[in-house]
mmCIF file of C-alpha atoms and ligand atoms in Angstrom:
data_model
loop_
_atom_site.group_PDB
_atom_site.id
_atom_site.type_symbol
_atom_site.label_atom_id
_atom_site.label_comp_id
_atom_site.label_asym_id
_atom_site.label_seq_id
_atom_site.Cartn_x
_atom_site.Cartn_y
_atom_site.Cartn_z
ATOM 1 C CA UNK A 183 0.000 0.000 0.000
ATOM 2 C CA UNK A 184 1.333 3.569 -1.343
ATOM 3 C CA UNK A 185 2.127 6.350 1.449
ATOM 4 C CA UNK A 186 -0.596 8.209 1.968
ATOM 5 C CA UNK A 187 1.404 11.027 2.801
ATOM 6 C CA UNK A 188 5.013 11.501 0.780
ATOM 7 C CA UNK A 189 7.362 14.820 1.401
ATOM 8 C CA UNK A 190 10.644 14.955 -0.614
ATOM 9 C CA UNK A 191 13.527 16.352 0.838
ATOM 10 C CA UNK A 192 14.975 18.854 -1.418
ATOM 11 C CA UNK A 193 18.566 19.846 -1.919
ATOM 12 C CA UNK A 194 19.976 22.927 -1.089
ATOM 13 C CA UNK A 195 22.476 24.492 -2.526
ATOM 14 C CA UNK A 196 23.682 27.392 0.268
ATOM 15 C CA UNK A 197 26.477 29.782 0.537
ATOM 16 C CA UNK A 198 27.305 33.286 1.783
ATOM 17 C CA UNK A 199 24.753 34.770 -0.826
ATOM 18 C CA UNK A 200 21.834 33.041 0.222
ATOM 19 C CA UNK A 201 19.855 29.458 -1.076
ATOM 20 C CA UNK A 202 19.423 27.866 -4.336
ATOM 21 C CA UNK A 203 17.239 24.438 -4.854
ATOM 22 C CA UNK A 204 17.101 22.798 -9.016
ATOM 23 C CA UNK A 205 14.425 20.696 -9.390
ATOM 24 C CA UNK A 206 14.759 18.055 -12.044
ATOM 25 C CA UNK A 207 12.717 15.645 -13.506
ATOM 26 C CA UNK A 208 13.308 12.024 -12.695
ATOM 27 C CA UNK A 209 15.732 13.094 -10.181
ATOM 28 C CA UNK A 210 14.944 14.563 -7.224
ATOM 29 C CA UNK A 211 10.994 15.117 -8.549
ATOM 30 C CA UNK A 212 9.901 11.386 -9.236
ATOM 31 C CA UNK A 213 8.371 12.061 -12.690
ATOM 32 C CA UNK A 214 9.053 14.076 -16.053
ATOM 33 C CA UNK A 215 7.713 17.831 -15.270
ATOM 34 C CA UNK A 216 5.541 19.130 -17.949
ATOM 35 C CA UNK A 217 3.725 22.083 -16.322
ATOM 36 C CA UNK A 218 4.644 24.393 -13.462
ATOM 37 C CA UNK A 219 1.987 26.728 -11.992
ATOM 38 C CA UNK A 220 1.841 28.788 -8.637
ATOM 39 C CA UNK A 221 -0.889 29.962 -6.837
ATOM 40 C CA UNK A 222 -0.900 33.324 -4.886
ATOM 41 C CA UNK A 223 -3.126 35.950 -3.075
ATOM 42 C CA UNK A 224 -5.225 33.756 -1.381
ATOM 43 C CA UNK A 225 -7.636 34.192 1.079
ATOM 44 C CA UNK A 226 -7.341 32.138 4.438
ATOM 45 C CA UNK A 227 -10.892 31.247 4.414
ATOM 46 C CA UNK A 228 -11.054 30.467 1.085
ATOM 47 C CA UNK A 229 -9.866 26.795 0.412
ATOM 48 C CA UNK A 230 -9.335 25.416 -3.117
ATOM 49 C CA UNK A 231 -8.536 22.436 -5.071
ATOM 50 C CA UNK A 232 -11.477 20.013 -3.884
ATOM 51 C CA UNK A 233 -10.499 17.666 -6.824
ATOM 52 C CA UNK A 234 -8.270 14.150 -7.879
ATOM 53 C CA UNK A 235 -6.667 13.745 -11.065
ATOM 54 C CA UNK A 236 -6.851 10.180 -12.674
ATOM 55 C CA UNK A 237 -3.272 10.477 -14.408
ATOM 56 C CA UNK A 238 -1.647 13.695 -13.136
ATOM 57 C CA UNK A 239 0.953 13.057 -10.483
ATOM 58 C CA UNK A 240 1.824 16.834 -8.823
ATOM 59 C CA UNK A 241 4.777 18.336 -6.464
ATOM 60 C CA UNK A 242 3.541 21.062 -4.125
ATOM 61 C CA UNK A 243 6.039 23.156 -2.616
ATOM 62 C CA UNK A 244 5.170 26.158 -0.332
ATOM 63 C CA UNK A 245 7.718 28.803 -1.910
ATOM 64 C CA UNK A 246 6.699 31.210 0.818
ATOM 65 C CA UNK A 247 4.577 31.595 3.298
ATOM 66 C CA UNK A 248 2.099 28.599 4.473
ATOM 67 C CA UNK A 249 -0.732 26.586 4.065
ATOM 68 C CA UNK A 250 -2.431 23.519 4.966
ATOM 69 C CA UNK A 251 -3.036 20.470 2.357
ATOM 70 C CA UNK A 252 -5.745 17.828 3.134
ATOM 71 C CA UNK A 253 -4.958 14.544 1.486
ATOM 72 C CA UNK A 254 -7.578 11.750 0.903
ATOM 73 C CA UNK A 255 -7.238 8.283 -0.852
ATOM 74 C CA UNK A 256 -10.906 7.267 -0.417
ATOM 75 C CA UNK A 257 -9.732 5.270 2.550
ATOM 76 C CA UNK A 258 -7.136 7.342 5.243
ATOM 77 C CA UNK A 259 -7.570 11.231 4.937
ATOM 78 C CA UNK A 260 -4.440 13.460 6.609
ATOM 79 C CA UNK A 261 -3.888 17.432 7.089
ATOM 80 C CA UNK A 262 -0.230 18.573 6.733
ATOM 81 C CA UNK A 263 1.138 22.336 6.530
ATOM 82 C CA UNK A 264 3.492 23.310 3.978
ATOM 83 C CA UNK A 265 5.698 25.788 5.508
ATOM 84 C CA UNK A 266 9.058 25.055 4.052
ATOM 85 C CA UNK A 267 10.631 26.099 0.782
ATOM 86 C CA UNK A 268 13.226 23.067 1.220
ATOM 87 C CA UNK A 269 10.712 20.609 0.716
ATOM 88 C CA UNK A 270 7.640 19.243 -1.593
ATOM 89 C CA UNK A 271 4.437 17.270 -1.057
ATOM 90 C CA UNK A 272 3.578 14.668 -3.615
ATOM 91 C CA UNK A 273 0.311 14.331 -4.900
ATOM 92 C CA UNK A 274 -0.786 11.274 -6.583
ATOM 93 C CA UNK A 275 -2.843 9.518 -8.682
ATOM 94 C CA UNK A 276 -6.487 9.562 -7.482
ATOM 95 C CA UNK A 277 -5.597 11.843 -4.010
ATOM 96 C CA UNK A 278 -8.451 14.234 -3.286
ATOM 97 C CA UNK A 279 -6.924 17.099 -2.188
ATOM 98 C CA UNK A 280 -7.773 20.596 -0.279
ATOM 99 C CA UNK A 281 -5.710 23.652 0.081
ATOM 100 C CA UNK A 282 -6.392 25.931 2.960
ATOM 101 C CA UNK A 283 -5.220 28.440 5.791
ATOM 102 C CA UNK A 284 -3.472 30.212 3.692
ATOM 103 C CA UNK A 285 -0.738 32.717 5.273
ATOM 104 C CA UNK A 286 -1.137 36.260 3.252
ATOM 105 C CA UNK A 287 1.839 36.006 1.671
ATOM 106 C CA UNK A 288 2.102 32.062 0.454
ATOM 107 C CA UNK A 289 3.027 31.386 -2.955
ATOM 108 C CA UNK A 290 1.936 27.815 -3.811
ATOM 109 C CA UNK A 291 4.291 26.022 -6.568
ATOM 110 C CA UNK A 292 2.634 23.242 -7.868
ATOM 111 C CA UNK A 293 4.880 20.896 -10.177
ATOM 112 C CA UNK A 294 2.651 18.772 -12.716
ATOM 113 C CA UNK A 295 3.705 15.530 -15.315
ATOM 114 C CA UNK A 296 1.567 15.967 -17.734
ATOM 115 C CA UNK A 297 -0.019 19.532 -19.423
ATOM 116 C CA UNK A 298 -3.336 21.171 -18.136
ATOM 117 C CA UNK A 299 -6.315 19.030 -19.255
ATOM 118 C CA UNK A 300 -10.021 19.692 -17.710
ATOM 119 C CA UNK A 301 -10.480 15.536 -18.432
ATOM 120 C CA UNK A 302 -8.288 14.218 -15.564
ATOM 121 C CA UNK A 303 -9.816 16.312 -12.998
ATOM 122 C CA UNK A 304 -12.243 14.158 -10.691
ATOM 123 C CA UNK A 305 -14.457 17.463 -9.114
ATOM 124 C CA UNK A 306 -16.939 15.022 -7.612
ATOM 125 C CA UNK A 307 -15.870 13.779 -4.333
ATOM 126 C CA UNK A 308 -18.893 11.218 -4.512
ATOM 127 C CA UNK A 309 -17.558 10.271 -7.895
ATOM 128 C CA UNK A 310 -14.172 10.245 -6.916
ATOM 129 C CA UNK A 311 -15.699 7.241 -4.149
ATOM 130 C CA UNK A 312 -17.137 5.547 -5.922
ATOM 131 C CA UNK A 313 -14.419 4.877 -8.373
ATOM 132 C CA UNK A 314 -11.965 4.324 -5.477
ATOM 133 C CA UNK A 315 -14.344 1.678 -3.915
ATOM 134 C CA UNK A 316 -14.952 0.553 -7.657
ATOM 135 C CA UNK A 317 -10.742 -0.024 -7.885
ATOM 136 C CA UNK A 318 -10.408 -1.901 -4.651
ATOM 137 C CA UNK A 319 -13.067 -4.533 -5.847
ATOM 138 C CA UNK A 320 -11.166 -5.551 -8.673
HETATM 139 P P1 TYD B 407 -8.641 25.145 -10.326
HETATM 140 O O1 TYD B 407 -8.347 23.752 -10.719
HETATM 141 O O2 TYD B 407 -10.047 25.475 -9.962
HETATM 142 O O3 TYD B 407 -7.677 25.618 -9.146
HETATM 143 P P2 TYD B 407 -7.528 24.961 -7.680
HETATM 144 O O4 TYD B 407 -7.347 23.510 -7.866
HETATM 145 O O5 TYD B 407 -6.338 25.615 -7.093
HETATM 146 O O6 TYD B 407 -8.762 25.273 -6.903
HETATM 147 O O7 TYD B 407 -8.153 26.087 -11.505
HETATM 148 C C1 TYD B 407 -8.569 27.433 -11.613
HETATM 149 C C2 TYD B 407 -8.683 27.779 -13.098
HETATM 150 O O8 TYD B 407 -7.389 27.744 -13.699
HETATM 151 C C3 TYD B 407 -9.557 26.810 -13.865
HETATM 152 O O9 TYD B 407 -10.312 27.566 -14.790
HETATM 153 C C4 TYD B 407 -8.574 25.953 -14.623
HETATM 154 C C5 TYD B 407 -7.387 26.873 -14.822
HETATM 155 N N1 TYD B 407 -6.085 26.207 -14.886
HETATM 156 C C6 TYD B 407 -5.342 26.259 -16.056
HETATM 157 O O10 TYD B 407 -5.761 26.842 -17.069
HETATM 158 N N2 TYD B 407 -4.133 25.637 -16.094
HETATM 159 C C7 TYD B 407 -3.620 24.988 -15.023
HETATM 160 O O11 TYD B 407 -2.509 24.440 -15.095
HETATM 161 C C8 TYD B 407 -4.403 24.939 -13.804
HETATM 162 C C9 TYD B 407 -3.888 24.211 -12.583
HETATM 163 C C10 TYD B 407 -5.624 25.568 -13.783
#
């Protein structure tokens, strides 16, 4: 059974003029990036993402500031914060997920393997259920 919850450790590359982390694909990020997109000026009471994908594996990294991530595989559910620059959140296959508490000044880098496409989103969290109890019957 996968982790429900997976951080990576990242790199970092530090001297007298400050900190530098390279994020590559199939080396310290698990997959081939095809898409990078951050998120910023949030509202803390306004959560987002309330979605799966079916094929889109994703790296979230908190850049700056902080936020909390609920992660749900159908079966265990578990809120972490991302608070650190130095390290990413994986987001798999088929994990609901739920962004909130955001700090005023978090920037939200999301890494992506495959290109934006509406068809892999799951917005349904009764559909997203009932495929995940669908899956574990087979
Ligand atoms: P949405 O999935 O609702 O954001 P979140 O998961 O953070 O709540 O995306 C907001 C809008 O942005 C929606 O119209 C789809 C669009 N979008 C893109 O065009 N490209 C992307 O890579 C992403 C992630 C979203």
């Amino acid at each position: 059974m996968k982790k429900l919850i997976e951080w990576i450790d990242f790199p970092v590359i530090s001297d007298e003029r400050g900190n530098l982390i390279a994020l590559e694909g199939m080396k310290n990020i698990p997959f081939e990036m095809k898409r990078v997109y951050y998120l910023f000026g949030m509202q803390p009471n306004i959560p987002r993402g309330f979605h799966a994908h079916k094929a889109i594996v994703q790296c979230a990294v908190c850049v700056k500031g902080s936020c909390d991530i609920l992660i749900d595989n159908g079966t265990e559910k578990q809120i972490v914060t991302l608070d650190s620059p130095v390290k990413g959140l994986l987001i798999d296959v088929m994990q609901w997920h739920e962004m909130s508490n955001f700090s005023q000044d978090c920037v939200l880098m999301v890494l992506a393997s495959k290109h934006y496409d509406e068809s892999d989103y799951i917005r349904s969290y009764d559909v997203f259920m009932d495929i995940v109890k669908g899956e574990s019957l087979e």
